[in-house]
mmCIF file of C-alpha atoms in Angstrom:
data_model
loop_
_atom_site.group_PDB
_atom_site.id
_atom_site.type_symbol
_atom_site.label_atom_id
_atom_site.label_comp_id
_atom_site.label_asym_id
_atom_site.label_seq_id
_atom_site.Cartn_x
_atom_site.Cartn_y
_atom_site.Cartn_z
ATOM 1 C CA MET A 784 -202.944 -89.034 124.659
ATOM 2 C CA SER A 785 -201.382 -91.754 122.708
ATOM 3 C CA ARG A 786 -197.796 -91.619 121.744
ATOM 4 C CA ILE A 787 -197.153 -92.504 118.153
ATOM 5 C CA GLY A 788 -194.023 -93.631 116.376
ATOM 6 C CA LEU A 789 -192.750 -94.730 113.084
ATOM 7 C CA ALA A 790 -190.399 -97.693 112.253
ATOM 8 C CA LEU A 791 -188.844 -97.896 108.867
ATOM 9 C CA ALA A 792 -187.052 -100.987 107.666
ATOM 10 C CA GLY A 793 -184.315 -101.191 104.879
ATOM 11 C CA GLY A 794 -184.582 -102.524 101.258
ATOM 12 C CA GLY A 795 -181.944 -100.621 99.288
ATOM 13 C CA PRO A 796 -182.551 -97.388 97.330
ATOM 14 C CA LEU A 797 -185.842 -98.542 95.866
ATOM 15 C CA GLY A 798 -186.807 -99.847 99.174
ATOM 16 C CA ALA A 799 -186.830 -96.142 100.246
ATOM 17 C CA VAL A 800 -188.678 -95.352 97.252
ATOM 18 C CA TYR A 801 -191.374 -97.553 98.174
ATOM 19 C CA GLU A 802 -191.534 -96.332 101.597
ATOM 20 C CA ILE A 803 -191.789 -92.833 100.308
ATOM 21 C CA GLY A 804 -194.826 -93.515 98.249
ATOM 22 C CA ALA A 805 -196.267 -95.559 101.257
ATOM 23 C CA LEU A 806 -195.623 -92.663 103.897
ATOM 24 C CA VAL A 807 -197.408 -90.038 101.438
ATOM 25 C CA ALA A 808 -200.422 -92.342 101.139
ATOM 26 C CA LEU A 809 -200.642 -92.818 104.880
ATOM 27 C CA GLU A 810 -200.464 -89.400 105.842
ATOM 28 C CA GLU A 811 -202.961 -88.264 103.430
ATOM 29 C CA SER A 812 -205.336 -90.992 104.190
ATOM 30 C CA ILE A 813 -205.440 -90.862 108.163
ATOM 31 C CA SER A 814 -206.833 -87.789 109.741
ATOM 32 C CA GLY A 815 -204.638 -86.610 112.557
ATOM 33 C CA LEU A 816 -201.375 -88.180 111.525
ATOM 34 C CA ASP A 817 -198.464 -85.805 111.104
ATOM 35 C CA LEU A 818 -195.335 -87.652 110.196
ATOM 36 C CA ASN A 819 -193.314 -84.793 111.383
ATOM 37 C CA ALA A 820 -194.854 -84.506 114.794
ATOM 38 C CA LEU A 821 -194.472 -88.089 115.959
ATOM 39 C CA ASP A 822 -193.031 -89.059 119.341
ATOM 40 C CA GLY A 823 -190.424 -91.425 118.051
ATOM 41 C CA TYR A 824 -188.645 -92.475 114.924
ATOM 42 C CA VAL A 825 -186.392 -95.571 114.364
ATOM 43 C CA GLY A 826 -184.658 -96.090 110.901
ATOM 44 C CA VAL A 827 -182.658 -98.968 109.693
ATOM 45 C CA SER A 828 -180.615 -99.023 106.450
ATOM 46 C CA ALA A 829 -182.485 -97.307 103.717
ATOM 47 C CA GLY A 830 -185.160 -96.422 106.245
ATOM 48 C CA SER A 831 -182.692 -94.372 108.313
ATOM 49 C CA PHE A 832 -182.512 -91.684 105.426
ATOM 50 C CA LEU A 833 -186.299 -91.056 105.521
ATOM 51 C CA ALA A 834 -186.440 -91.345 109.505
ATOM 52 C CA ALA A 835 -183.803 -88.532 109.702
ATOM 53 C CA GLY A 836 -185.591 -86.443 107.164
ATOM 54 C CA LEU A 837 -189.008 -86.627 108.774
ATOM 55 C CA ALA A 838 -187.554 -86.110 112.210
ATOM 56 C CA ASN A 839 -185.977 -83.039 110.930
ATOM 57 C CA GLY A 840 -189.231 -81.693 109.579
ATOM 58 C CA MET A 841 -188.980 -82.766 106.035
ATOM 59 C CA THR A 842 -192.361 -83.802 104.957
ATOM 60 C CA ALA A 843 -193.091 -86.977 103.075
ATOM 61 C CA ARG A 844 -193.661 -84.945 99.827
ATOM 62 C CA GLN A 845 -190.546 -83.050 100.352
ATOM 63 C CA LEU A 846 -188.579 -86.463 100.576
ATOM 64 C CA CYS A 847 -190.425 -87.452 97.307
ATOM 65 C CA THR A 848 -188.981 -84.238 95.599
ATOM 66 C CA ALA A 849 -185.553 -84.906 97.077
ATOM 67 C CA PHE A 850 -185.152 -88.581 96.126
ATOM 68 C CA ILE A 851 -187.755 -89.215 93.235
ATOM 69 C CA ASP A 852 -188.633 -86.065 91.439
ATOM 70 C CA GLY A 853 -185.333 -85.658 89.724
ATOM 71 C CA ASP A 854 -185.159 -82.065 89.720
ATOM 72 C CA SER A 855 -181.461 -81.275 90.083
ATOM 73 C CA ARG A 856 -182.356 -77.422 90.609
ATOM 74 C CA HIS A 857 -184.148 -78.234 93.952
ATOM 75 C CA PRO A 858 -181.922 -77.496 96.909
ATOM 76 C CA ASP A 859 -182.968 -80.819 98.433
ATOM 77 C CA HIS A 860 -182.262 -82.969 95.451
ATOM 78 C CA VAL A 861 -180.493 -86.130 96.162
ATOM 79 C CA PRO A 862 -178.781 -87.342 92.723
ATOM 80 C CA ALA A 863 -179.005 -91.158 92.252
ATOM 81 C CA SER A 864 -175.290 -91.322 91.226
ATOM 82 C CA MET A 865 -174.131 -90.608 94.663
ATOM 83 C CA PHE A 866 -175.134 -94.350 95.749
ATOM 84 C CA THR A 867 -172.800 -95.774 93.097
ATOM 85 C CA ARG A 868 -169.616 -94.007 93.499
ATOM 86 C CA PRO A 869 -166.616 -96.451 93.535
ATOM 87 C CA ALA A 870 -164.975 -96.962 96.832
ATOM 88 C CA LEU A 871 -161.632 -96.093 95.358
ATOM 89 C CA GLY A 872 -159.946 -95.735 98.856
ATOM 90 C CA GLU A 873 -161.058 -99.463 99.603
ATOM 91 C CA PHE A 874 -159.845 -100.614 96.088
ATOM 92 C CA SER A 875 -156.497 -98.976 96.445
ATOM 93 C CA GLY A 876 -155.852 -100.117 100.051
ATOM 94 C CA ARG A 877 -156.713 -103.733 99.229
ATOM 95 C CA LEU A 878 -154.486 -103.589 95.980
ATOM 96 C CA ALA A 879 -151.466 -102.226 97.924
ATOM 97 C CA ALA A 880 -151.745 -105.298 100.164
ATOM 98 C CA LEU A 881 -151.905 -107.718 97.408
ATOM 99 C CA PRO A 882 -147.968 -108.236 96.715
ATOM 100 C CA GLY A 883 -147.616 -109.266 100.440
ATOM 101 C CA LEU A 884 -150.541 -111.570 100.375
ATOM 102 C CA VAL A 885 -149.408 -113.231 97.311
ATOM 103 C CA GLY A 886 -145.903 -113.746 98.887
ATOM 104 C CA ARG A 887 -147.462 -115.305 102.098
ATOM 105 C CA ALA A 888 -149.725 -117.499 100.041
ATOM 106 C CA ALA A 889 -146.680 -118.687 97.939
ATOM 107 C CA TRP A 890 -144.597 -119.336 101.077
ATOM 108 C CA GLN A 891 -147.212 -121.535 102.645
ATOM 109 C CA ALA A 892 -147.802 -123.530 99.365
ATOM 110 C CA LEU A 893 -143.924 -124.079 99.262
ATOM 111 C CA ARG A 894 -144.115 -125.299 102.884
ATOM 112 C CA GLY A 895 -146.342 -127.908 101.825
ATOM 113 C CA ARG A 896 -149.561 -126.368 103.023
ATOM 114 C CA PRO A 897 -152.822 -127.289 100.904
ATOM 115 C CA TRP A 898 -153.269 -124.720 98.146
ATOM 116 C CA LEU A 899 -156.714 -124.006 99.093
ATOM 117 C CA SER A 900 -155.501 -122.973 102.563
ATOM 118 C CA ALA A 901 -152.791 -120.783 100.860
ATOM 119 C CA LEU A 902 -155.294 -119.199 98.527
ATOM 120 C CA GLU A 903 -157.456 -118.180 101.511
ATOM 121 C CA GLN A 904 -154.815 -115.522 102.144
ATOM 122 C CA LEU A 905 -155.789 -113.875 98.716
ATOM 123 C CA GLY A 906 -159.316 -113.423 99.992
ATOM 124 C CA ARG A 907 -157.971 -110.540 102.104
ATOM 125 C CA ALA A 908 -157.430 -108.649 98.968
ATOM 126 C CA LEU A 909 -160.937 -108.421 97.919
ATOM 127 C CA PRO A 910 -162.751 -105.161 98.819
ATOM 128 C CA THR A 911 -165.273 -105.211 101.416
ATOM 129 C CA GLY A 912 -167.564 -102.974 99.388
ATOM 130 C CA LEU A 913 -167.915 -101.739 95.898
ATOM 131 C CA PHE A 914 -169.575 -98.232 96.529
ATOM 132 C CA SER A 915 -168.167 -95.402 98.750
ATOM 133 C CA HIS A 916 -170.441 -94.095 101.540
ATOM 134 C CA ALA A 917 -168.520 -90.860 101.665
ATOM 135 C CA PRO A 918 -171.031 -89.018 98.975
ATOM 136 C CA ILE A 919 -173.840 -90.232 100.753
ATOM 137 C CA GLU A 920 -173.035 -89.009 104.152
ATOM 138 C CA ALA A 921 -171.766 -85.645 102.664
ATOM 139 C CA ARG A 922 -175.009 -85.099 100.872
ATOM 140 C CA LEU A 923 -177.178 -85.837 104.018
ATOM 141 C CA ARG A 924 -174.802 -83.700 106.111
ATOM 142 C CA SER A 925 -175.599 -80.712 103.757
ATOM 143 C CA LEU A 926 -179.452 -81.506 103.734
ATOM 144 C CA LEU A 927 -179.439 -81.496 107.705
ATOM 145 C CA SER A 928 -177.365 -78.275 107.697
ATOM 146 C CA ALA A 929 -180.291 -76.345 106.257
ATOM 147 C CA PRO A 930 -182.187 -73.752 108.556
ATOM 148 C CA GLY A 931 -184.437 -75.487 110.959
ATOM 149 C CA ARG A 932 -182.754 -78.921 110.624
ATOM 150 C CA SER A 933 -179.869 -80.470 112.561
ATOM 151 C CA ASP A 934 -177.403 -83.088 112.078
ATOM 152 C CA ASP A 935 -177.010 -83.607 115.860
ATOM 153 C CA PHE A 936 -179.281 -86.135 117.702
ATOM 154 C CA ARG A 937 -179.092 -84.079 120.907
ATOM 155 C CA ARG A 938 -180.001 -80.680 119.395
ATOM 156 C CA LEU A 939 -182.860 -82.403 117.525
ATOM 157 C CA ALA A 940 -184.522 -83.681 120.579
ATOM 158 C CA ALA A 941 -183.928 -80.396 122.446
ATOM 159 C CA THR A 942 -185.171 -78.120 119.696
ATOM 160 C CA ARG A 943 -187.822 -80.302 117.999
ATOM 161 C CA GLY A 944 -188.626 -82.630 120.759
ATOM 162 C CA ARG A 945 -188.275 -85.528 118.297
ATOM 163 C CA ARG A 946 -186.435 -88.717 119.346
ATOM 164 C CA LEU A 947 -184.625 -90.251 116.541
ATOM 165 C CA VAL A 948 -182.675 -93.677 116.698
ATOM 166 C CA ILE A 949 -180.631 -95.010 113.848
ATOM 167 C CA VAL A 950 -179.542 -98.531 114.145
ATOM 168 C CA ALA A 951 -176.449 -100.136 112.814
ATOM 169 C CA THR A 952 -174.574 -103.342 113.602
ATOM 170 C CA ASP A 953 -171.143 -103.711 115.078
ATOM 171 C CA LEU A 954 -169.370 -105.959 112.568
ATOM 172 C CA ASP A 955 -166.966 -107.553 115.170
ATOM 173 C CA SER A 956 -169.427 -108.264 117.970
ATOM 174 C CA GLY A 957 -172.766 -108.542 115.905
ATOM 175 C CA GLU A 958 -174.560 -106.278 118.522
ATOM 176 C CA ALA A 959 -176.990 -103.539 117.488
ATOM 177 C CA ILE A 960 -175.837 -99.879 117.985
ATOM 178 C CA PRO A 961 -178.742 -97.523 118.579
ATOM 179 C CA PHE A 962 -177.267 -94.303 117.364
ATOM 180 C CA GLY A 963 -179.288 -91.507 119.132
ATOM 181 C CA ARG A 964 -179.699 -93.131 122.352
ATOM 182 C CA PRO A 965 -177.593 -92.059 125.260
ATOM 183 C CA GLY A 966 -173.975 -92.917 124.919
ATOM 184 C CA HIS A 967 -174.381 -93.021 121.168
ATOM 185 C CA ASP A 968 -176.137 -89.605 120.627
ATOM 186 C CA HIS A 969 -172.896 -87.633 119.947
ATOM 187 C CA VAL A 970 -172.310 -89.254 116.638
ATOM 188 C CA PRO A 971 -173.499 -87.070 113.831
ATOM 189 C CA ILE A 972 -176.876 -88.367 112.156
ATOM 190 C CA SER A 973 -175.310 -88.293 108.735
ATOM 191 C CA ARG A 974 -172.450 -90.600 109.973
ATOM 192 C CA ALA A 975 -175.114 -92.955 111.679
ATOM 193 C CA VAL A 976 -177.149 -93.093 108.526
ATOM 194 C CA ALA A 977 -174.107 -94.071 106.388
ATOM 195 C CA ALA A 978 -173.268 -96.809 109.082
ATOM 196 C CA SER A 979 -176.652 -98.029 109.172
ATOM 197 C CA ALA A 980 -176.911 -98.312 105.346
ATOM 198 C CA ALA A 981 -173.457 -100.140 104.905
ATOM 199 C CA LEU A 982 -174.759 -103.213 103.358
ATOM 200 C CA PRO A 983 -171.680 -105.721 103.343
ATOM 201 C CA GLY A 984 -170.603 -106.275 99.678
ATOM 202 C CA LEU A 985 -172.085 -103.034 98.438
ATOM 203 C CA PHE A 986 -170.493 -100.520 100.975
ATOM 204 C CA PRO A 987 -167.450 -101.086 103.158
ATOM 205 C CA PRO A 988 -168.018 -101.010 106.909
ATOM 206 C CA VAL A 989 -168.025 -97.398 108.475
ATOM 207 C CA PRO A 990 -165.699 -96.603 111.269
ATOM 208 C CA VAL A 991 -167.293 -95.065 114.350
ATOM 209 C CA ASP A 992 -165.637 -94.443 117.665
ATOM 210 C CA GLY A 993 -163.184 -97.339 116.787
ATOM 211 C CA ARG A 994 -165.982 -99.905 115.744
ATOM 212 C CA TRP A 995 -166.648 -100.988 112.309
ATOM 213 C CA CYS A 996 -170.332 -100.584 111.603
ATOM 214 C CA VAL A 997 -172.594 -102.212 108.883
ATOM 215 C CA ASP A 998 -176.196 -102.395 107.959
ATOM 216 C CA GLY A 999 -178.513 -102.519 110.761
ATOM 217 C CA ALA A 1000 -180.783 -104.988 109.291
ATOM 218 C CA LEU A 1001 -178.146 -107.611 110.008
ATOM 219 C CA LYS A 1002 -179.574 -107.855 113.713
ATOM 220 C CA LYS A 1003 -183.308 -107.074 113.234
ATOM 221 C CA THR A 1004 -185.572 -106.099 110.422
ATOM 222 C CA LEU A 1005 -187.370 -103.106 112.066
ATOM 223 C CA HIS A 1006 -185.998 -102.542 115.671
ATOM 224 C CA ALA A 1007 -189.464 -101.480 116.651
ATOM 225 C CA SER A 1008 -188.516 -102.372 120.239
ATOM 226 C CA VAL A 1009 -186.701 -99.134 120.530
ATOM 227 C CA LEU A 1010 -189.862 -97.310 120.337
ATOM 228 C CA LEU A 1011 -191.939 -99.719 122.425
ATOM 229 C CA ASP A 1012 -189.398 -99.665 125.216
ATOM 230 C CA ASP A 1013 -189.875 -95.944 125.215
ATOM 231 C CA GLY A 1014 -193.331 -96.177 126.014
ATOM 232 C CA ILE A 1015 -194.854 -95.659 122.404
ATOM 233 C CA ASP A 1016 -198.477 -96.681 122.104
ATOM 234 C CA LEU A 1017 -198.793 -97.153 118.429
ATOM 235 C CA VAL A 1018 -195.935 -97.997 116.055
ATOM 236 C CA LEU A 1019 -196.536 -97.637 112.473
ATOM 237 C CA CYS A 1020 -194.197 -100.084 110.743
ATOM 238 C CA LEU A 1021 -193.050 -100.052 107.009
ATOM 239 C CA ASN A 1022 -191.243 -102.943 105.337
ATOM 240 C CA PRO A 1023 -190.543 -102.829 101.696
ATOM 241 C CA LEU A 1024 -189.108 -106.385 101.291
ATOM 242 C CA VAL A 1025 -191.426 -109.422 101.010
ATOM 243 C CA PRO A 1026 -191.023 -112.606 99.605
ATOM 244 C CA PHE A 1027 -193.180 -113.094 96.277
ATOM 245 C CA ASP A 1028 -195.749 -115.735 96.363
ATOM 246 C CA ALA A 1029 -195.843 -116.987 92.894
ATOM 247 C CA THR A 1030 -198.425 -119.843 93.610
ATOM 248 C CA HIS A 1031 -201.064 -117.760 95.619
ATOM 249 C CA PRO A 1032 -203.949 -116.710 93.224
ATOM 250 C CA GLN A 1033 -205.727 -113.309 93.798
ATOM 251 C CA ARG A 1034 -208.507 -113.710 96.444
ATOM 252 C CA HIS A 1035 -211.025 -112.484 94.000
ATOM 253 C CA ARG A 1036 -211.156 -112.315 90.260
ATOM 254 C CA VAL A 1037 -213.546 -109.497 90.130
ATOM 255 C CA LEU A 1038 -211.017 -107.244 88.038
ATOM 256 C CA ALA A 1039 -209.998 -108.373 84.566
ATOM 257 C CA GLY A 1040 -206.350 -107.962 83.109
ATOM 258 C CA GLY A 1041 -203.605 -106.920 85.444
ATOM 259 C CA GLU A 1042 -200.118 -108.164 85.573
ATOM 260 C CA ALA A 1043 -198.995 -110.761 83.287
ATOM 261 C CA PRO A 1044 -197.894 -113.931 85.393
ATOM 262 C CA ILE A 1045 -194.253 -114.285 85.984
ATOM 263 C CA PRO A 1046 -192.600 -117.778 85.423
ATOM 264 C CA ARG A 1047 -191.644 -120.023 88.348
ATOM 265 C CA ILE A 1048 -188.998 -118.384 90.544
ATOM 266 C CA VAL A 1049 -186.496 -121.122 89.795
ATOM 267 C CA ASP A 1050 -186.656 -120.172 86.004
ATOM 268 C CA GLY A 1051 -185.264 -116.626 86.914
ATOM 269 C CA GLY A 1052 -181.884 -118.202 87.667
ATOM 270 C CA LEU A 1053 -179.668 -117.405 90.575
ATOM 271 C CA PRO A 1054 -180.232 -113.714 91.136
ATOM 272 C CA VAL A 1055 -184.107 -114.335 91.384
ATOM 273 C CA VAL A 1056 -183.632 -117.333 93.717
ATOM 274 C CA LEU A 1057 -181.229 -115.384 96.022
ATOM 275 C CA SER A 1058 -183.595 -112.378 96.070
ATOM 276 C CA GLN A 1059 -186.330 -114.775 97.197
ATOM 277 C CA THR A 1060 -184.223 -116.492 99.609
ATOM 278 C CA PHE A 1061 -182.913 -113.168 101.219
ATOM 279 C CA ARG A 1062 -186.647 -111.722 101.294
ATOM 280 C CA SER A 1063 -187.893 -114.781 103.060
ATOM 281 C CA LEU A 1064 -185.175 -114.741 105.632
ATOM 282 C CA ILE A 1065 -185.749 -111.231 106.347
ATOM 283 C CA HIS A 1066 -189.468 -111.612 106.458
ATOM 284 C CA SER A 1067 -189.676 -114.580 108.772
ATOM 285 C CA ARG A 1068 -187.462 -112.559 111.119
ATOM 286 C CA LEU A 1069 -189.860 -109.783 110.893
ATOM 287 C CA GLU A 1070 -192.856 -112.085 111.499
ATOM 288 C CA LEU A 1071 -191.136 -113.546 114.699
ATOM 289 C CA GLY A 1072 -190.347 -110.179 115.987
ATOM 290 C CA LEU A 1073 -193.725 -108.858 115.702
ATOM 291 C CA LYS A 1074 -195.151 -112.017 117.555
ATOM 292 C CA GLY A 1075 -192.495 -111.156 120.191
ATOM 293 C CA TYR A 1076 -193.604 -107.506 120.471
ATOM 294 C CA GLY A 1077 -197.322 -108.736 120.927
ATOM 295 C CA ALA A 1078 -196.090 -110.766 124.016
ATOM 296 C CA SER A 1079 -193.639 -108.165 125.517
ATOM 297 C CA HIS A 1080 -195.804 -105.152 124.819
ATOM 298 C CA PRO A 1081 -199.379 -106.281 124.971
ATOM 299 C CA ARG A 1082 -201.015 -102.787 125.317
ATOM 300 C CA ALA A 1083 -199.184 -101.394 122.329
ATOM 301 C CA ASP A 1084 -200.488 -101.533 118.702
ATOM 302 C CA LEU A 1085 -198.346 -102.177 115.847
ATOM 303 C CA LEU A 1086 -199.645 -101.558 112.245
ATOM 304 C CA LEU A 1087 -197.562 -103.078 109.550
ATOM 305 C CA PHE A 1088 -197.618 -101.853 106.026
ATOM 306 C CA GLU A 1089 -195.716 -103.835 103.293
ATOM 307 C CA PRO A 1090 -196.166 -104.748 99.685
ATOM 308 C CA ASP A 1091 -198.716 -107.438 98.639
ATOM 309 C CA HIS A 1092 -196.798 -110.797 98.424
ATOM 310 C CA ARG A 1093 -198.403 -111.493 95.139
ATOM 311 C CA ASP A 1094 -197.460 -108.089 93.565
ATOM 312 C CA PRO A 1095 -194.798 -108.881 90.872
ATOM 313 C CA ALA A 1096 -194.050 -105.272 90.264
ATOM 314 C CA MET A 1097 -192.397 -105.067 93.788
ATOM 315 C CA PHE A 1098 -190.453 -108.354 93.363
ATOM 316 C CA LEU A 1099 -189.115 -107.860 89.902
ATOM 317 C CA ALA A 1100 -188.030 -104.217 90.480
ATOM 318 C CA ASN A 1101 -184.320 -103.901 90.221
ATOM 319 C CA VAL A 1102 -183.102 -102.441 93.571
ATOM 320 C CA PHE A 1103 -180.575 -100.267 91.673
ATOM 321 C CA ALA A 1104 -182.584 -99.393 88.628
ATOM 322 C CA TYR A 1105 -182.989 -95.722 89.452
ATOM 323 C CA GLY A 1106 -184.975 -95.049 86.283
ATOM 324 C CA GLN A 1107 -187.875 -97.169 87.837
ATOM 325 C CA ARG A 1108 -187.978 -94.611 90.890
ATOM 326 C CA ARG A 1109 -191.036 -92.651 89.662
ATOM 327 C CA ALA A 1110 -192.980 -95.661 88.591
ATOM 328 C CA LEU A 1111 -192.389 -97.741 91.659
ATOM 329 C CA ALA A 1112 -193.074 -94.812 93.878
ATOM 330 C CA GLU A 1113 -196.371 -94.054 92.346
ATOM 331 C CA HIS A 1114 -197.019 -97.897 92.318
ATOM 332 C CA ALA A 1115 -196.223 -97.960 96.153
ATOM 333 C CA TYR A 1116 -198.631 -95.030 96.802
ATOM 334 C CA GLN A 1117 -201.438 -96.531 94.946
ATOM 335 C CA ALA A 1118 -200.953 -99.904 96.438
ATOM 336 C CA THR A 1119 -200.742 -98.486 99.963
ATOM 337 C CA ARG A 1120 -204.147 -96.604 99.345
ATOM 338 C CA ALA A 1121 -205.630 -99.975 98.090
ATOM 339 C CA ASP A 1122 -204.312 -101.782 101.113
ATOM 340 C CA LEU A 1123 -205.915 -99.244 103.500
ATOM 341 C CA ARG A 1124 -209.170 -99.602 101.593
ATOM 342 C CA LYS A 1125 -208.956 -103.350 101.876
ATOM 343 C CA ARG A 1126 -208.132 -103.276 105.628
ATOM 344 C CA ARG A 1127 -210.889 -100.503 106.677
ATOM 345 C CA SER A 1128 -212.680 -102.730 109.161
ATOM 346 C CA ALA A 1129 -209.434 -103.825 111.142
ATOM 347 C CA LEU A 1130 -207.773 -100.483 110.887
ATOM 348 C CA ARG A 1131 -210.669 -98.211 112.038
ATOM 349 C CA PRO A 1132 -210.853 -99.364 115.610
ATOM 350 C CA ALA A 1133 -206.985 -99.722 115.910
ATOM 351 C CA LEU A 1134 -206.671 -95.991 114.724
ATOM 352 C CA ALA A 1135 -209.457 -94.886 116.804
ATOM 353 C CA ARG A 1136 -207.750 -96.048 119.947
ATOM 354 C CA HIS A 1137 -205.193 -93.371 119.272
ATOM 355 C CA GLY A 1138 -207.250 -90.423 118.176
ATOM 356 C CA LEU A 1139 -206.667 -91.149 114.408
ATOM 357 C CA VAL A 1140 -209.386 -91.547 111.723
ATOM 358 C CA LEU A 1141 -209.305 -93.019 108.150
ATOM 359 C CA ASP A 1142 -210.158 -90.080 105.806
ATOM 360 C CA GLU A 1143 -212.732 -91.791 103.586
ATOM 361 C CA ALA A 1144 -213.011 -89.327 101.019
ATOM 362 C CA ALA A 1145 -209.378 -89.050 100.373
ATOM 363 C CA LEU A 1146 -208.973 -92.778 100.359
ATOM 364 C CA ASP A 1147 -211.832 -93.242 97.768
ATOM 365 C CA ASP A 1148 -210.747 -90.502 95.400
ATOM 366 C CA PRO A 1149 -209.775 -92.080 92.173
ATOM 367 C CA HIS A 1150 -207.965 -89.112 90.871
ATOM 368 C CA ARG A 1151 -205.176 -88.803 93.552
ATOM 369 C CA ARG A 1152 -201.648 -89.376 92.446
ATOM 370 C CA LEU A 1153 -198.181 -89.067 94.050
ATOM 371 C CA LEU A 1154 -196.482 -87.566 91.118
ATOM 372 C CA PRO A 1155 -197.796 -85.730 88.076
ATOM 373 C CA GLN A 1156 -197.928 -87.509 84.847
ATOM 374 C CA ARG A 1157 -195.350 -86.485 82.327
ATOM 375 C CA ARG A 1158 -196.811 -88.037 79.362
ATOM 376 C CA ARG A 1159 -200.181 -87.531 77.761
ATOM 377 C CA ALA A 1160 -202.935 -87.906 80.511
ATOM 378 C CA VAL A 1161 -204.727 -91.174 80.644
ATOM 379 C CA ALA A 1162 -208.388 -91.207 81.058
ATOM 380 C CA PRO A 1163 -209.544 -92.190 84.664
ATOM 381 C CA PRO A 1164 -211.333 -95.409 85.167
ATOM 382 C CA SER A 1165 -214.822 -95.781 84.067
ATOM 383 C CA PRO A 1166 -217.407 -95.710 86.659
ATOM 384 C CA ALA A 1167 -217.874 -99.434 86.058
ATOM 385 C CA ALA A 1168 -214.207 -100.276 86.606
ATOM 386 C CA GLN A 1169 -214.227 -98.093 89.763
ATOM 387 C CA ALA A 1170 -217.160 -100.036 91.066
ATOM 388 C CA LEU A 1171 -215.602 -103.373 90.249
ATOM 389 C CA ARG A 1172 -212.468 -102.392 92.023
ATOM 390 C CA ARG A 1173 -214.323 -101.144 95.098
ATOM 391 C CA LEU A 1174 -216.191 -104.514 95.049
ATOM 392 C CA ASP A 1175 -212.942 -106.342 95.028
ATOM 393 C CA GLU A 1176 -211.576 -104.463 98.063
ATOM 394 C CA VAL A 1177 -214.628 -104.831 99.937
ATOM 395 C CA LEU A 1178 -214.666 -108.508 99.497
ATOM 396 C CA ASP A 1179 -211.102 -108.489 100.672
ATOM 397 C CA ASP A 1180 -212.130 -106.353 103.711
ATOM 398 C CA LEU A 1181 -214.881 -108.702 104.649
ATOM 399 C CA GLU A 1182 -212.770 -111.962 104.129
ATOM 400 C CA ARG A 1183 -210.131 -110.431 106.646
ATOM 401 C CA ALA A 1184 -212.889 -109.338 109.119
ATOM 402 C CA LEU A 1185 -214.448 -112.871 109.076
ATOM 403 C CA SER A 1186 -211.168 -114.591 109.510
ATOM 404 C CA SER A 1187 -210.095 -112.447 112.538
ATOM 405 C CA THR A 1188 -213.411 -113.385 114.301
ATOM 406 C CA ALA A 1189 -213.156 -117.117 113.469
#
């Protein structure tokens, strides 16, 4: 019997929201796939929250309720505000050091040192992160303390038989730290998640066993090798960050309407240019990693699910605009279902090798939604519109099939 694992990349809070929508779509559309009964989980940064929850028995729908639905009365509710609590301890510590740093900078200037060299001293007064990881860690520790869950890697493996690995990066050495593996499994899961999600500049480094830990994505995007080295046969990979292709037209123009074209990326100014740059670097590293896995583990299958590079909704979404959570999660859910339909020909044999089957009825059901509509119900697409959409997806599927055999 095949062993199946799940690798979740980072992408900030809304990256996690995308992955939740995609996870629900995958589980509903693939018969035989139980995301709570996989043989291995690896999470990086924002993906570490979801990996920890799934390994602890929280369903993808429960994660949706916790992170997206916004019902504060639910016991698993995760308030958006906990991700933006100021790092007051970091601020006060740096502020306390400021007088001494100013004095040293002035002394160096008086001794004839270049002013720029003297001013470098003042850089130490800048905080290493804006937001505190403490509320995140405390809330996750509370979630994992519920009956049937565990905040202990070792107990989780012993009681549920689930291997969970959360990857962070050692700031001083640059090496990956696989929390959950032998030698690193004594660290609480909640602490490991906080360390893995400590993106420099947003969250201060997290101290763990005398080492300062930051975002696990600094080393690799997915860290799927953690699962492959454990003998996993099929790895489902989710990556929410992709560069936007503003020049690539849609393959087919069967459907009318759709998103209005966005301006050239350069017209968006520095934030948009930096976003595109960061996404391009992350994704090129991911592509190289996947090619390497194909050479090092030729008998294993890796199936990657990510947003369409031509999808402006995923590129223009503000990673800290929590009000967009519901809309983005629904978009991710529907986009993943559309992606599965477009890739049917390639996915069927790949899934069949591991005892999984596409649920065609669920996949083609036009009425399925991730979240109930809060406003007045919108009429479902007309039969003609559904037929056009299906034709567009069939053309995409055929094009992929032909290119793979060329």
